[in-house]
């Protein structure tokens, strides 16, 4: 009988989209669906992977808060082009993903430490100085609008 590895190995990766280990892929490829115990274990591993993805994405109310905040900014932002809106949406998605990994659930939990970590994350991706500068400026513009609306608190120092 082949053993099915727990999906807990994926918890050591930064996102649930990280590749599974070679052994886990090999084990799943060789899975014998005629063995009821293995089929149940395989289904449980799939459920765990699905739950991990849901945990990473966040709750419905959390996604709604972050999405609504971006839509508010888009509605109120002046002189935006399609390109700037695309950049803002991309940056907001990147920031949301990193915030989730840091355990941030509410926009009110965002502080300068989280923003500094996001800047560090962008530098690690070797995006180039100008690209990073644009992303950070867009993010600060979004934050500024959301603070004025009372959706976010002013970023505190930590």
Short mmCIF file of C-alpha atoms in Angstrom, two decimals, residues 1-155:
data_model
loop_
_atom_site.label_atom_id
_atom_site.label_comp_id
_atom_site.label_asym_id
_atom_site.label_seq_id
_atom_site.Cartn_x
_atom_site.Cartn_y
_atom_site.Cartn_z
CA UNK A 1 0.00 0.00 0.00
CA UNK A 2 1.14 3.50 -0.72
CA UNK A 3 0.99 6.10 1.98
CA UNK A 4 -0.56 9.46 1.32
CA UNK A 5 1.39 12.40 2.69
CA UNK A 6 -0.49 15.02 4.61
CA UNK A 7 -0.89 18.39 2.97
CA UNK A 8 0.71 19.93 6.06
CA UNK A 9 4.00 19.94 4.13
CA UNK A 10 2.56 22.78 2.05
CA UNK A 11 2.26 24.90 5.19
CA UNK A 12 6.01 25.45 5.11
CA UNK A 13 5.72 27.24 1.76
CA UNK A 14 4.78 30.90 1.46
CA UNK A 15 1.52 30.25 -0.37
CA UNK A 16 -0.77 27.29 -0.88
CA UNK A 17 0.09 27.44 -4.58
CA UNK A 18 3.60 26.13 -3.95
CA UNK A 19 4.48 22.92 -5.72
CA UNK A 20 4.02 19.70 -3.83
CA UNK A 21 6.99 17.50 -3.14
CA UNK A 22 8.15 15.02 -5.76
CA UNK A 23 7.27 12.12 -3.44
CA UNK A 24 3.76 13.44 -2.88
CA UNK A 25 3.16 13.80 -6.63
CA UNK A 26 4.57 10.34 -7.21
CA UNK A 27 2.38 8.87 -4.46
CA UNK A 28 -0.73 10.53 -5.83
CA UNK A 29 0.07 9.36 -9.37
CA UNK A 30 0.38 5.78 -8.15
CA UNK A 31 -2.80 5.97 -6.06
CA UNK A 32 -4.89 2.81 -6.22
CA UNK A 33 -8.55 3.83 -6.15
CA UNK A 34 -9.54 0.22 -5.35
CA UNK A 35 -8.15 0.53 -1.82
CA UNK A 36 -10.92 2.15 0.27
CA UNK A 37 -8.60 3.31 3.08
CA UNK A 38 -6.29 5.01 0.64
CA UNK A 39 -9.16 6.62 -1.24
CA UNK A 40 -10.46 8.11 2.01
CA UNK A 41 -6.97 9.38 2.95
CA UNK A 42 -6.58 10.86 -0.53
CA UNK A 43 -9.93 12.66 -0.25
CA UNK A 44 -8.96 14.03 3.17
CA UNK A 45 -5.67 15.34 1.77
CA UNK A 46 -7.63 17.11 -0.98
CA UNK A 47 -9.99 18.61 1.61
CA UNK A 48 -7.01 19.84 3.62
CA UNK A 49 -5.49 21.45 0.51
CA UNK A 50 -8.83 23.15 -0.21
CA UNK A 51 -9.10 24.40 3.38
CA UNK A 52 -5.54 25.72 3.28
CA UNK A 53 -6.38 27.65 0.12
CA UNK A 54 -9.52 29.08 1.76
CA UNK A 55 -7.51 30.04 4.85
CA UNK A 56 -4.98 31.83 2.66
CA UNK A 57 -7.64 33.67 0.64
CA UNK A 58 -9.48 34.68 3.80
CA UNK A 59 -13.04 34.94 4.94
CA UNK A 60 -15.87 36.32 2.83
CA UNK A 61 -16.16 39.40 5.04
CA UNK A 62 -12.42 40.04 4.83
CA UNK A 63 -12.35 39.75 1.03
CA UNK A 64 -15.41 42.02 0.90
CA UNK A 65 -13.68 44.65 3.05
CA UNK A 66 -10.53 44.70 0.91
CA UNK A 67 -12.46 44.60 -2.38
CA UNK A 68 -14.84 47.36 -1.28
CA UNK A 69 -11.88 49.49 -0.24
CA UNK A 70 -10.30 49.17 -3.70
CA UNK A 71 -13.62 49.93 -5.39
CA UNK A 72 -14.06 53.03 -3.20
CA UNK A 73 -10.63 54.25 -4.20
CA UNK A 74 -11.34 53.57 -7.88
CA UNK A 75 -14.59 55.51 -7.63
CA UNK A 76 -12.96 58.51 -5.97
CA UNK A 77 -9.57 58.53 -7.68
CA UNK A 78 -9.12 61.41 -10.07
CA UNK A 79 -7.36 61.41 -13.42
CA UNK A 80 -6.85 57.68 -13.59
CA UNK A 81 -5.94 55.93 -16.77
CA UNK A 82 -6.55 52.29 -17.60
CA UNK A 83 -2.86 51.70 -16.93
CA UNK A 84 -2.94 53.32 -13.49
CA UNK A 85 -6.09 51.38 -12.60
CA UNK A 86 -4.40 48.14 -13.70
CA UNK A 87 -1.32 48.97 -11.61
CA UNK A 88 -3.51 49.81 -8.60
CA UNK A 89 -5.46 46.57 -8.89
CA UNK A 90 -2.24 44.56 -9.25
CA UNK A 91 -0.55 46.29 -6.30
CA UNK A 92 -3.65 45.92 -4.13
CA UNK A 93 -3.80 42.19 -4.91
CA UNK A 94 -0.10 41.76 -4.13
CA UNK A 95 -0.47 43.70 -0.90
CA UNK A 96 -3.57 41.73 0.11
CA UNK A 97 -1.74 38.43 -0.46
CA UNK A 98 1.26 39.49 1.59
CA UNK A 99 -0.94 40.91 4.35
CA UNK A 100 -2.80 37.59 4.54
CA UNK A 101 0.49 35.72 4.89
CA UNK A 102 1.37 38.09 7.76
CA UNK A 103 -1.93 37.34 9.49
CA UNK A 104 -3.49 40.72 8.69
CA UNK A 105 -7.25 40.37 8.34
CA UNK A 106 -8.59 43.90 8.56
CA UNK A 107 -7.39 47.06 6.88
CA UNK A 108 -7.35 48.62 10.35
CA UNK A 109 -4.48 46.25 11.25
CA UNK A 110 -2.22 47.65 8.53
CA UNK A 111 0.69 49.68 9.89
CA UNK A 112 4.03 51.00 8.68
CA UNK A 113 5.72 47.71 9.52
CA UNK A 114 3.43 45.89 7.06
CA UNK A 115 4.08 48.56 4.42
CA UNK A 116 7.84 48.25 4.98
CA UNK A 117 7.60 44.48 4.59
CA UNK A 118 5.72 44.96 1.33
CA UNK A 119 8.50 47.23 0.08
CA UNK A 120 11.05 44.57 1.06
CA UNK A 121 8.97 41.95 -0.78
CA UNK A 122 8.98 44.07 -3.95
CA UNK A 123 12.76 44.51 -3.74
CA UNK A 124 13.19 40.74 -3.42
CA UNK A 125 11.39 40.33 -6.74
CA UNK A 126 14.01 42.49 -8.51
CA UNK A 127 11.35 44.71 -10.08
CA UNK A 128 13.64 47.68 -10.50
CA UNK A 129 13.69 50.98 -8.65
CA UNK A 130 11.12 52.76 -10.84
CA UNK A 131 8.62 49.91 -10.75
CA UNK A 132 8.89 49.68 -6.96
CA UNK A 133 8.57 53.47 -6.62
CA UNK A 134 5.39 53.46 -8.73
CA UNK A 135 3.86 50.55 -6.80
CA UNK A 136 4.57 52.16 -3.43
CA UNK A 137 3.23 55.54 -4.60
CA UNK A 138 0.00 53.93 -5.81
CA UNK A 139 -0.38 52.02 -2.55
CA UNK A 140 0.17 55.20 -0.51
CA UNK A 141 -2.41 57.02 -2.66
CA UNK A 142 -4.95 54.25 -2.00
CA UNK A 143 -4.17 54.35 1.73
CA UNK A 144 -4.48 58.13 1.84
CA UNK A 145 -7.93 58.00 0.23
CA UNK A 146 -9.07 55.21 2.55
CA UNK A 147 -7.84 57.10 5.63
CA UNK A 148 -9.80 60.19 4.53
CA UNK A 149 -12.90 58.01 4.15
CA UNK A 150 -12.40 56.44 7.57
CA UNK A 151 -12.01 52.95 6.08
CA UNK A 152 -8.44 52.76 7.40
CA UNK A 153 -6.69 54.42 10.28
CA UNK A 154 -3.61 56.50 9.63
CA UNK A 155 -0.61 54.20 9.43
#
